[in-house]
Tab-separated table of C-alpha atoms and ligand atoms in Angstrom:
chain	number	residue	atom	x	y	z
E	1	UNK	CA	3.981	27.542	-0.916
E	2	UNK	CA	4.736	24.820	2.351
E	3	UNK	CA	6.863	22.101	2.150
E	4	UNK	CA	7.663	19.817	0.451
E	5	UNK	CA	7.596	22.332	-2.168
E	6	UNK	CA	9.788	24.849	-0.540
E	7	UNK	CA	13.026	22.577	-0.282
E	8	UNK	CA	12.585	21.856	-3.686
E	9	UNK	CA	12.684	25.061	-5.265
E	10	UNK	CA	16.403	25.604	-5.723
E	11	UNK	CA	16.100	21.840	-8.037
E	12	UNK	CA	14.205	23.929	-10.123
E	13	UNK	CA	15.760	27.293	-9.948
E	14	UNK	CA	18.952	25.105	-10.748
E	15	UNK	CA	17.383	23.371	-13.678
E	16	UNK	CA	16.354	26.754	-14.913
E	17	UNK	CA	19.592	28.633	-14.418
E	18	UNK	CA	21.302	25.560	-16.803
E	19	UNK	CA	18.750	27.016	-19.365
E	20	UNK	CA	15.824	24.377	-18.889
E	21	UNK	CA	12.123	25.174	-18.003
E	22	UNK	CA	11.515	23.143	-14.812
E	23	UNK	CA	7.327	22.670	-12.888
E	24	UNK	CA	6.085	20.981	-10.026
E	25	UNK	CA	3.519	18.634	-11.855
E	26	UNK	CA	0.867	15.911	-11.569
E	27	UNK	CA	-0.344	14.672	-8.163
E	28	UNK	CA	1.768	16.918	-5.703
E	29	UNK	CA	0.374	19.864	-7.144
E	30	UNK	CA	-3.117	18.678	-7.149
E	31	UNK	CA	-2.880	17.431	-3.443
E	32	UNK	CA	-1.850	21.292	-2.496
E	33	UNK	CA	-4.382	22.840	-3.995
E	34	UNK	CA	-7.013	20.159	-2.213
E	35	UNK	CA	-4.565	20.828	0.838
E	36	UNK	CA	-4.228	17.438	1.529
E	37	UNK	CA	-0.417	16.019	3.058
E	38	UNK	CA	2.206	15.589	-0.017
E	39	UNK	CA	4.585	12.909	0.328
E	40	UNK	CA	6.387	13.528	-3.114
E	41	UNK	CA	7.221	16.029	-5.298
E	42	UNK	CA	6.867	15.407	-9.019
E	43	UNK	CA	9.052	17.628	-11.122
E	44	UNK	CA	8.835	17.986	-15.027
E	45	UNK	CA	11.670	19.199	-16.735
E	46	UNK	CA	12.598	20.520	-20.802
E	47	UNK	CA	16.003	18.542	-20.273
E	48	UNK	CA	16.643	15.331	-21.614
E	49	UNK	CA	17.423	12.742	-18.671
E	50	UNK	CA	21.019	13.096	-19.558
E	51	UNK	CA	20.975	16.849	-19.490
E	52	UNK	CA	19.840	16.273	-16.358
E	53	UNK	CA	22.781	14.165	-14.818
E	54	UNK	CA	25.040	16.411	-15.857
E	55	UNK	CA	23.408	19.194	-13.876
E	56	UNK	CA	23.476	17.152	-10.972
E	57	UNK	CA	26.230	15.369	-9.154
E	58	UNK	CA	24.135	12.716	-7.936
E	59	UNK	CA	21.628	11.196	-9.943
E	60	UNK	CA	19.966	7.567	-9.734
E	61	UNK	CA	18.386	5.847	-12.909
E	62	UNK	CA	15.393	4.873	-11.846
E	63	UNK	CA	13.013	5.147	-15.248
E	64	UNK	CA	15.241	6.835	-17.522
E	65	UNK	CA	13.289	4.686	-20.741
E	66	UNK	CA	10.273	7.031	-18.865
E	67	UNK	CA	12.519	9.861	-18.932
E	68	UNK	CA	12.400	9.844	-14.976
E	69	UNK	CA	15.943	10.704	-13.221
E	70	UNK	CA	15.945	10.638	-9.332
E	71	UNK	CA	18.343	13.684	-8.189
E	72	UNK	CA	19.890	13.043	-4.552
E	73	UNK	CA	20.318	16.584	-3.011
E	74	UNK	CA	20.609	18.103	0.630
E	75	UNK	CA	19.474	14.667	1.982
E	76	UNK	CA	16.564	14.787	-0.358
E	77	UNK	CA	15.537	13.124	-3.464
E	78	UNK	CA	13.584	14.246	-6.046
E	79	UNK	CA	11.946	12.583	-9.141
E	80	UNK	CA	12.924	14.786	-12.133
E	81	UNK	CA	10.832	13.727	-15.359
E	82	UNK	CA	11.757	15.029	-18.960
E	83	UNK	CA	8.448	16.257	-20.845
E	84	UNK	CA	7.063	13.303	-23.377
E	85	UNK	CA	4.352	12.148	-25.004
E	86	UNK	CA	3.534	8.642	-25.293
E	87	UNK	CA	3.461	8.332	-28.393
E	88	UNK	CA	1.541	5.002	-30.132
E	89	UNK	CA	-0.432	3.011	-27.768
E	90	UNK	CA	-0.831	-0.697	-27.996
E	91	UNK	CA	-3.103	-3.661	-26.926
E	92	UNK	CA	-4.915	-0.788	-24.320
E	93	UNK	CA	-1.766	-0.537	-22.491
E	94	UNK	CA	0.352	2.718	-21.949
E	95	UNK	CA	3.381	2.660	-24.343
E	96	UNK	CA	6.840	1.090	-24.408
E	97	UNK	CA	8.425	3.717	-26.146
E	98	UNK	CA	7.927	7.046	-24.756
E	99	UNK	CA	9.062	10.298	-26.850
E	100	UNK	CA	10.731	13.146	-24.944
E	101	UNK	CA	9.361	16.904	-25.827
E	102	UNK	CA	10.523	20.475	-24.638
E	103	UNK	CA	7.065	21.582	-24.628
E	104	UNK	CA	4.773	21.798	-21.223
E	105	UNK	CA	2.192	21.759	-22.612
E	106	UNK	CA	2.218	18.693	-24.926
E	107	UNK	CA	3.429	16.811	-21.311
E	108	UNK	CA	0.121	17.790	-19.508
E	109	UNK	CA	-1.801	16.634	-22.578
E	110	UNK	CA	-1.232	12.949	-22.166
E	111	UNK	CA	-1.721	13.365	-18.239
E	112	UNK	CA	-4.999	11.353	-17.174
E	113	UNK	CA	-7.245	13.726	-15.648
E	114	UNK	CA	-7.365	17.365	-15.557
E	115	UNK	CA	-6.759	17.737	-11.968
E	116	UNK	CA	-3.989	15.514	-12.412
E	117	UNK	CA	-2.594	17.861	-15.492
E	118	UNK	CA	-1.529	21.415	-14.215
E	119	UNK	CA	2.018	22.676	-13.517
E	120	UNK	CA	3.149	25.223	-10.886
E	121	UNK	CA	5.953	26.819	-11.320
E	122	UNK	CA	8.683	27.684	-8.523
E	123	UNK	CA	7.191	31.036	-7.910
E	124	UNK	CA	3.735	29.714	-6.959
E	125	UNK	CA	2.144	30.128	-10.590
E	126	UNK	CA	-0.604	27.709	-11.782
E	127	UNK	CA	-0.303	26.956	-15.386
E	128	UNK	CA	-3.930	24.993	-16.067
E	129	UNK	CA	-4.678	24.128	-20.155
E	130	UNK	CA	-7.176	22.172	-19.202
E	131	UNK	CA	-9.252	23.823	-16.191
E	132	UNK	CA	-7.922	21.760	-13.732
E	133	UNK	CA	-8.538	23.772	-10.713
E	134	UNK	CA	-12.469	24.335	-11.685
E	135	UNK	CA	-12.213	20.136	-11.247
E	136	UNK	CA	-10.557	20.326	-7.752
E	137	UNK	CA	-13.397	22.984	-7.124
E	138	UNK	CA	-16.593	20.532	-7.795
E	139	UNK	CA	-14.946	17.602	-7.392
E	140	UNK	CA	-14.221	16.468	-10.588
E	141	UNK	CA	-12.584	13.336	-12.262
E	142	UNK	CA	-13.027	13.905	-15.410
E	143	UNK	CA	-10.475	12.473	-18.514
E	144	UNK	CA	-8.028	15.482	-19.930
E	145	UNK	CA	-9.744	15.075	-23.552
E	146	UNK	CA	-11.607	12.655	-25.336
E	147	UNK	CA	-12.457	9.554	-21.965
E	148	UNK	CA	-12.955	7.497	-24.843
E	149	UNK	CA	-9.790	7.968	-26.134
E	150	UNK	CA	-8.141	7.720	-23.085
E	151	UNK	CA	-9.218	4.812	-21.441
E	152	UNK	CA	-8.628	3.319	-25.222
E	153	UNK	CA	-4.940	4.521	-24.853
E	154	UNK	CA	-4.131	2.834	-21.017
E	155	UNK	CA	-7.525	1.135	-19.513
E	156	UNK	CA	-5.568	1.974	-15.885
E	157	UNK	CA	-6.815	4.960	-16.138
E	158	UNK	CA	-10.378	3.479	-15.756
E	159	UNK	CA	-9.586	2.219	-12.345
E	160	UNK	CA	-6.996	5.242	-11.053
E	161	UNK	CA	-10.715	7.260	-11.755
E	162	UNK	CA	-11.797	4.941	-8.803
E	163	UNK	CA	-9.494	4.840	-6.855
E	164	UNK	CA	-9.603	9.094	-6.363
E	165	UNK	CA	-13.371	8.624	-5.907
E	166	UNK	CA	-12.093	6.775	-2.848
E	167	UNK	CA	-8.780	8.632	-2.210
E	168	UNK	CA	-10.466	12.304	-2.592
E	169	UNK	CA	-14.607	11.656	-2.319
E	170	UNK	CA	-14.546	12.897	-5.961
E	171	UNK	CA	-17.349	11.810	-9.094
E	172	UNK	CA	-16.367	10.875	-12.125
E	173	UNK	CA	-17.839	13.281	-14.087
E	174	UNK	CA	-20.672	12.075	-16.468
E	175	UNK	CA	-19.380	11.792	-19.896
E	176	UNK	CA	-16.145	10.178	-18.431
E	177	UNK	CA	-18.463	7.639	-16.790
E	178	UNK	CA	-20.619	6.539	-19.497
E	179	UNK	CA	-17.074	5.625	-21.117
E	180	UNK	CA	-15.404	4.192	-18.148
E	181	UNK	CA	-18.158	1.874	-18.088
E	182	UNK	CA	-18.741	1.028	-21.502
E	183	UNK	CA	-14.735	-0.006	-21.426
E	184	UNK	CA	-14.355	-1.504	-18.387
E	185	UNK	CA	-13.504	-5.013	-20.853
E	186	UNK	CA	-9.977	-3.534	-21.570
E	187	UNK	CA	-8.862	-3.894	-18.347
E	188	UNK	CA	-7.863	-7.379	-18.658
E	189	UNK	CA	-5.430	-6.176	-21.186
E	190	UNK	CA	-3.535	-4.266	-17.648
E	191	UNK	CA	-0.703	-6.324	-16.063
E	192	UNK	CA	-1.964	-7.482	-12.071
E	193	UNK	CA	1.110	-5.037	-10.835
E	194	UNK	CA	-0.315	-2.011	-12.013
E	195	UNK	CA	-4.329	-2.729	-10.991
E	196	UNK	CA	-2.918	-3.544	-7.618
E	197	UNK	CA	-1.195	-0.529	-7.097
E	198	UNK	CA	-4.185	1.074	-7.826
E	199	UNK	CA	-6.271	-1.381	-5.689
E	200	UNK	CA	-4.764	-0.935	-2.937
E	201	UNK	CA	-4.951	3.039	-2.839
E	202	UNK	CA	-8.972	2.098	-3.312
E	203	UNK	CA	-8.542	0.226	0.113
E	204	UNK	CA	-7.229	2.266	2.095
E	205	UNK	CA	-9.193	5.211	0.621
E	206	UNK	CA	-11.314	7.956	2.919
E	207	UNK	CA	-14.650	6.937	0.323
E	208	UNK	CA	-13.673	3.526	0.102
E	209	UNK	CA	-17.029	2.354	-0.165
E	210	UNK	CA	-18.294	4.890	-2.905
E	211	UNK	CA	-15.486	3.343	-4.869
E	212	UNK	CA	-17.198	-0.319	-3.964
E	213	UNK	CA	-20.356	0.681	-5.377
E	214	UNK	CA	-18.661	1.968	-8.819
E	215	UNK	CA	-16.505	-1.507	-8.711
E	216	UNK	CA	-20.036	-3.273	-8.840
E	217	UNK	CA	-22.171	-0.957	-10.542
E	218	UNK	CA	-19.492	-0.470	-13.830
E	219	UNK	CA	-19.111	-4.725	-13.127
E	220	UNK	CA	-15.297	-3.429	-13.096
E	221	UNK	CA	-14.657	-5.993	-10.149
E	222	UNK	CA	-15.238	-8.876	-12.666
E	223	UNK	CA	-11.613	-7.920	-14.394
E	224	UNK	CA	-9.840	-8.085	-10.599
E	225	UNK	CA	-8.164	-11.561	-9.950
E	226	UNK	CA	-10.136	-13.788	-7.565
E	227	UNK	CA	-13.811	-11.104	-7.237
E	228	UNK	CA	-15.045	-12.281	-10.899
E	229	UNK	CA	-18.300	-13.364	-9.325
E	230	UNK	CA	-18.438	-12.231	-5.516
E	231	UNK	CA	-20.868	-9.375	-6.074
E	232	UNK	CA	-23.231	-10.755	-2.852
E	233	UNK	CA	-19.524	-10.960	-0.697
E	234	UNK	CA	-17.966	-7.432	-1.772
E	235	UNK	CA	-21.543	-5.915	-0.907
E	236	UNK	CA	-20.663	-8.237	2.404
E	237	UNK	CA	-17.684	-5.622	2.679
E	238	UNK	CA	-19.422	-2.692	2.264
E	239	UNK	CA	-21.414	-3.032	5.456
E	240	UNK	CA	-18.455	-2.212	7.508
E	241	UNK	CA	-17.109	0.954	8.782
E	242	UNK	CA	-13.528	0.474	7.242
E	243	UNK	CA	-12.214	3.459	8.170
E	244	UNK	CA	-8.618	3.808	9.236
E	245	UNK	CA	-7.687	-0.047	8.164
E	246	UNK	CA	-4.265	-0.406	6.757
E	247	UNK	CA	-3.364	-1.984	3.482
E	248	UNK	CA	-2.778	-5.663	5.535
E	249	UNK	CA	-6.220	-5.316	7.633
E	250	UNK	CA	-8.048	-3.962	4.537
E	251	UNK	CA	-6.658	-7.476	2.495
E	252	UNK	CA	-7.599	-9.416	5.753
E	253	UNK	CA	-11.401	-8.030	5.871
E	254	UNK	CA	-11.828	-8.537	2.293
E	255	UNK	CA	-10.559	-12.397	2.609
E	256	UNK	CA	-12.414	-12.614	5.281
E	257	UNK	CA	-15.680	-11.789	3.564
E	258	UNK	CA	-14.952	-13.891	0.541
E	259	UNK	CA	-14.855	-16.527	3.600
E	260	UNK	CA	-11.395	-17.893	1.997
E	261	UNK	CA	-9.077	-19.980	4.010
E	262	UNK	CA	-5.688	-21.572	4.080
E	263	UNK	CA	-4.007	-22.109	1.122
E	264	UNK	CA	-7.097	-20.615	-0.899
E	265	UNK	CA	-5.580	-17.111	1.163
E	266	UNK	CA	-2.373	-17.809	-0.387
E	267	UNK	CA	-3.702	-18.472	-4.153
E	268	UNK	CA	-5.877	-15.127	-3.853
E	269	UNK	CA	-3.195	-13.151	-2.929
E	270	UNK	CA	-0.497	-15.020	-5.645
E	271	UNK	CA	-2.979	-13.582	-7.838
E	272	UNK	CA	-2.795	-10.377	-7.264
E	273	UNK	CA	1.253	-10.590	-6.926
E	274	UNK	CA	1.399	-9.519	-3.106
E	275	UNK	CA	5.314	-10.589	-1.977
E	276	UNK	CA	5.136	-13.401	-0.126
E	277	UNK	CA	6.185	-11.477	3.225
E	278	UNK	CA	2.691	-9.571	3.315
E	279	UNK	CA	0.909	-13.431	2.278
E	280	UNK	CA	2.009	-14.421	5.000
E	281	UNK	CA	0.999	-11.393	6.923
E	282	UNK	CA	-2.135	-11.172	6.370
E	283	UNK	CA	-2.776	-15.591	6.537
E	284	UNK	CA	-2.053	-14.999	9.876
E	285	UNK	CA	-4.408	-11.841	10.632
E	286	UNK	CA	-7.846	-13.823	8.608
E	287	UNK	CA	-5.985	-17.181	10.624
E	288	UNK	CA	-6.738	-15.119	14.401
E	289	UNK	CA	-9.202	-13.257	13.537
E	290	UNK	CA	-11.742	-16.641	12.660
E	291	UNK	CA	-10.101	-17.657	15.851
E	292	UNK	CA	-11.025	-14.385	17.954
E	293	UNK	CA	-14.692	-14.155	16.783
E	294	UNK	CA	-15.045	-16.942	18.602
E	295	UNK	CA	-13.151	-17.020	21.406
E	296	UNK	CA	-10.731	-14.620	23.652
E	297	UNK	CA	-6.976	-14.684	23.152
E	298	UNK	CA	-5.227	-17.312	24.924
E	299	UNK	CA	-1.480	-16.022	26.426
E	300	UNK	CA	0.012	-18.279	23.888
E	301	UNK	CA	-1.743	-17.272	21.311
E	302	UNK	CA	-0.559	-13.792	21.931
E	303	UNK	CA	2.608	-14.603	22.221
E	304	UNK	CA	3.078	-16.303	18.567
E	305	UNK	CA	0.567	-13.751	16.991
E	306	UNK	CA	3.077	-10.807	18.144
E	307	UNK	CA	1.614	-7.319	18.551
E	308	UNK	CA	1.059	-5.877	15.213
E	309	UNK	CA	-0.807	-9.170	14.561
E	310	UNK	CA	-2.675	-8.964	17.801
E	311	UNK	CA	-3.837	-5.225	16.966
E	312	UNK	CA	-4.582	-5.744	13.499
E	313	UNK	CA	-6.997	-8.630	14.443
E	314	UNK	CA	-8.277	-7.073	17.671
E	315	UNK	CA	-8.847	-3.534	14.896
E	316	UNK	CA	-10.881	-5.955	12.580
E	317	UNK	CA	-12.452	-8.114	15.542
E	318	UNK	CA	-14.264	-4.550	16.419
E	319	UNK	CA	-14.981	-3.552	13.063
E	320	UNK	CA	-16.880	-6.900	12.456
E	321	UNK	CA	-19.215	-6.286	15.451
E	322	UNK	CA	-19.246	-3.050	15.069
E	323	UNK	CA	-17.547	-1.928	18.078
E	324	UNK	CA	-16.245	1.635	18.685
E	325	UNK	CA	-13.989	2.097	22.029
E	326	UNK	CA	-10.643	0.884	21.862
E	327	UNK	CA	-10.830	-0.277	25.381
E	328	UNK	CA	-10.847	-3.834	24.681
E	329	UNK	CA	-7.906	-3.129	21.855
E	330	UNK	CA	-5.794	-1.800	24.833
E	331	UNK	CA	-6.457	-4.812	27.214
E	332	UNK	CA	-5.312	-7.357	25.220
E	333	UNK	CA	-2.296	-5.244	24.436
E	334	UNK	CA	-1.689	-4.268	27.763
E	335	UNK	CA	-1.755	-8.372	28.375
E	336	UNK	CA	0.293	-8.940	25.432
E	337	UNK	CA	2.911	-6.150	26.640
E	338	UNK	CA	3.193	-7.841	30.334
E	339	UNK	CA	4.364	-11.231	28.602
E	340	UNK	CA	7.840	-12.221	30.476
E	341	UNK	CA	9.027	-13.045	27.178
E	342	UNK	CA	7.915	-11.938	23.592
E	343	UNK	CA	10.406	-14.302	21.449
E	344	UNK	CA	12.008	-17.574	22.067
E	345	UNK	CA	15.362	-15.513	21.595
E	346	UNK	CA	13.807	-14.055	25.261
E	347	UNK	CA	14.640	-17.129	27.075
E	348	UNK	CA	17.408	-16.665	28.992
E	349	UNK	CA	18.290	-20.214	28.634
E	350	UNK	CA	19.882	-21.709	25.168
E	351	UNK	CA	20.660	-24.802	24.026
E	352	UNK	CA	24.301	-24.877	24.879
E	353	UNK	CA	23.455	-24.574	28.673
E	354	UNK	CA	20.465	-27.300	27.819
E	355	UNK	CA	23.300	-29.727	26.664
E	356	UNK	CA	26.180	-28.792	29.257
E	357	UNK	CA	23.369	-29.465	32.471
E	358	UNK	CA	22.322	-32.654	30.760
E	359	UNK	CA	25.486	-33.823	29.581
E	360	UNK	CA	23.470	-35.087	26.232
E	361	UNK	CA	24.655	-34.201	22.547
E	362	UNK	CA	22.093	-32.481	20.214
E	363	UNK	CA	19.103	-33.702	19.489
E	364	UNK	CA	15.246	-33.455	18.982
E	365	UNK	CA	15.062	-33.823	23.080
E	366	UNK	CA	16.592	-29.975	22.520
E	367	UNK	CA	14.005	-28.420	20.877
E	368	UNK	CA	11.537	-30.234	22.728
E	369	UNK	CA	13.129	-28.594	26.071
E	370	UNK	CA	13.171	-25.501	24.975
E	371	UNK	CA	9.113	-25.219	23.428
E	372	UNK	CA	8.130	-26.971	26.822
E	373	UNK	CA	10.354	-24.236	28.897
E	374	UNK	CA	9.002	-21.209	26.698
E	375	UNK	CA	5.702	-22.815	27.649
E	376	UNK	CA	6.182	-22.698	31.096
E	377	UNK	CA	7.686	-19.497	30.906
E	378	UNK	CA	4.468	-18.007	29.426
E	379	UNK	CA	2.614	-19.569	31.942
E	380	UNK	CA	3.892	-18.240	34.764
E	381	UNK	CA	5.027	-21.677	36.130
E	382	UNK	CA	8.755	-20.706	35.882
E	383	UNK	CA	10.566	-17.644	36.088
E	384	UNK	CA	12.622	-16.446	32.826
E	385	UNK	CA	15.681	-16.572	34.773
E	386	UNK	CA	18.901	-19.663	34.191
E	387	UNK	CA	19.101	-20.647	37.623
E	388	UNK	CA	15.249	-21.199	38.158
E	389	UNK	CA	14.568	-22.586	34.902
E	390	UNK	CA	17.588	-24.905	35.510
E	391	UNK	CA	16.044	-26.070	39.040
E	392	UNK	CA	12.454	-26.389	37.575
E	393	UNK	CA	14.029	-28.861	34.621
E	394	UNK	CA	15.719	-30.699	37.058
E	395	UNK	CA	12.809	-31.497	39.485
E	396	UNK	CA	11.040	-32.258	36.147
E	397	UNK	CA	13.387	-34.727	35.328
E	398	UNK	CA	13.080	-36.376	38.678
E	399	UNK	CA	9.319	-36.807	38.462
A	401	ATP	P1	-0.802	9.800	-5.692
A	401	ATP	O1	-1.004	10.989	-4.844
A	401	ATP	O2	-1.601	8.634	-5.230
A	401	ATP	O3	0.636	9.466	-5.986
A	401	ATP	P2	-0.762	10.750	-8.396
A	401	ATP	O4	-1.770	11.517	-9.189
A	401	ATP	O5	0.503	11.461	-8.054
A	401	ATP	O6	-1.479	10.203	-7.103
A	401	ATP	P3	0.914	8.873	-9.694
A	401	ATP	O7	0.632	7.446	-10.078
A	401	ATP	O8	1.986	9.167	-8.732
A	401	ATP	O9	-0.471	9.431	-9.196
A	401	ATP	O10	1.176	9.641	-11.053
A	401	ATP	C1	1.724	10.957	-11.116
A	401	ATP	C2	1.100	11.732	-12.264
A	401	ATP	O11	1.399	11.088	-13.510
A	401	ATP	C3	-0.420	11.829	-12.240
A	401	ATP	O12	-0.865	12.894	-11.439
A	401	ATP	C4	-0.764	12.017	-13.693
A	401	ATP	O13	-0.543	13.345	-14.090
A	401	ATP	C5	0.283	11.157	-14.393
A	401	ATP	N1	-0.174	9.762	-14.619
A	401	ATP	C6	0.033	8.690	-13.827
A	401	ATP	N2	-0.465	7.583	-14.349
A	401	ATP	C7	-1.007	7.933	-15.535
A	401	ATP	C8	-1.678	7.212	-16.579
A	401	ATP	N3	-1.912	5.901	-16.492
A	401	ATP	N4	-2.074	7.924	-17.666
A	401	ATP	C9	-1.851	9.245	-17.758
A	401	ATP	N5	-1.225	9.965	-16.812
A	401	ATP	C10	-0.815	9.339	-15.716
A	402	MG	MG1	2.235	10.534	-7.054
């Protein structure tokens, strides 16, 4: 075993000395047999959530109606997760009510896919009901049980299925298929929060566009807010070589193809409940990028883009026309990085000083000052120093 796993085993030797069985589970375990990176451990546990807390000194609620405790140990936390079953499913969605179980087995049952529903216990042993590792082997999404059943159960599970085709370059195995497509309807049943999650893990996924081509060959992309009929402007996505986009540049290309705008930006992404930080984000990324396709960046421009801005759109300028070298990337950074100032809290001049050398009260003449000095400034006509600026505003004043 490698980390993460290792600094997690005395969680579960502890949870097992207190008389509970205790397994690495679900995602983390699948990852390390694909050895791919693991960010988080998932840990199932016999104990009820409040078993739990008293094993631990400190615990954090974070799910505990999911059975899910969040242990804080050694500068670590871990997600502890009491066996259940979901009991009755409703309206297509997973269930309110979950019921906790001591068995393991019963808890990888209701997992979603069999690579998704082995355990590993703190010794390195693979427990596998459901042939889970013969999946990982031939790259294999298939449903842990009846698909049909499954996808009846929680219709998210018809687009996580995608979203590993994208995240792991895996099929979705044939029977599971012909029933992920023949329900692909329930998925308007899902709440936006939960598609999106798994949305955006198709984005940013290594076989993004294999995903693409399942969106529009299932027609799932007709029950995701705002693409109900942009079959011709997704396929418009699919011509570009996406790899290594972030979530933000990912949203940008994609708006950018759908050729939205403005406040049309903003509705498409209310839709899909982005918070309103990342809107406005990624407004600004489609807003310079229409602007860099046709023309360079102007100094100004730079400056009120700001640098992630200015590499995100320069990333998606070359991805458009299909440029490789990152020389031209670097050049407008390296221009961006010799600006004298990089916010207007760079000016060495404030309004106080503005007021006291004018003798004026506050005013809109203030702000006015200080945009045309920052303009200046940027343009090389003044240096971003008191005593010069002062000198330049007075000979400005005498003109
Ligand atoms: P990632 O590496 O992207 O986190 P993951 O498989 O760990 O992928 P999570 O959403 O973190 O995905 O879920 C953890 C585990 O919980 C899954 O591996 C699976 O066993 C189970 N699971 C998650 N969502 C569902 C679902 N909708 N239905 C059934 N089981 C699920
Ligand atoms: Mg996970």
């Amino acid at each position: 075993m490698n980390e993460p796993f290792l600094s997690a085993i005395p969680v579960l030797k502890r949870l097992e000395d207190s008389g509970y069985e205790a397994y690495f589970v679900g995602g983390s375990v699948r990852d390390y047999l694909l050895k791919r990176p693991i960010s988080d451990v998932d840990i199932a546990v016999s104990a009820t959530p409040e078993e739990v807390k008293k094993i631990f000194p400190k615990t954090v609620d974070i799910g505990i109606e999911h059975g899910t405790v969040l242990v804080l140990i050694h500068n670590h936390s871990y997600e502890i997760t009491t066996f259940r079953t979901e009991g009755e499913y409703q309206d297509y969605r997973r269930p309110k009510e979950v019921a906790f179980i001591r068995n393991l087995n019963e808890d990888l049952q209701r997992r979603d896919f069999t690579m998704n529903a082995m355990a590993m216990d703190r010794y390195g042993t693979l427990i596998d009901p459901f042939n889970g590792q013969l999946a990982i082997k031939e790259k294999m999404i298939q449903t842990v049980g009846s698909a049909t059943e499954r996808f009846q159960e929680d219709a998210l599970r018809i687009m996580r299925a995608v979203r590993f085709v994208s995240q792991l370059s895996f099929s979705i195995e044939a029977d599971t298929l012909k029933a992920l497509t023949k329900l692909v309807p329930l998925l308007q049943n899902i709440a936006i929060e939960r598609k999106r999650v798994e949305f955006e893990k198709l984005l940013v996924g290594e076989n993004c566009h294999k995903a693409m081509e399942i969106l529009l060959e299932t027609n799932l992309f007709s029950f995701l807010p705002g693409l109900e009929n942009q079959k011709k402007l997704i396929e418009g996505l699919m011509a570009y070589n996406t790899k290594n986009l972030s979530k933000k540049e990912m949203w940008s290309l994609l708006l950018f193809c759908l050729n939205l705008h403005g406040k049309a930006i903003e509705v498409f992404l209310r839709n899909w409940r982005l918070p309103v930080k990342d809107i406005k984000e990624i407004q600004q990324i489609v807003e310079y990028l229409e602007k860099r396709l046709e023309q360079e960046w102007s100094v100004y421009d730079l400056y009120t883009a700001g640098r992630n801005t200015v590499t995100s759109t320069e990333k998606l300028h070359d991805v458009i026309k299909g440029l490789t070298g990152l020389q031209s990337q670097q050049q407008w950074l390296n221009l961006y990085d010799a600006l004298p100032i990089k916010q207007r809290s760079d000016i060495s001049v404030t309004g106080g000083d503005l007021m006291e050398w004018f003798q004026r009260h506050g005013g809109p003449w203030l702000k006015e000052t200080i945009l045309k000095i920052e303009y200046a400034i940027l343009m090389g006509v003044v240096m971003n120093d008191k005593q010069k600026i002062k000198e330049w505003l007075m000979t400005c004043s005498q003109n």
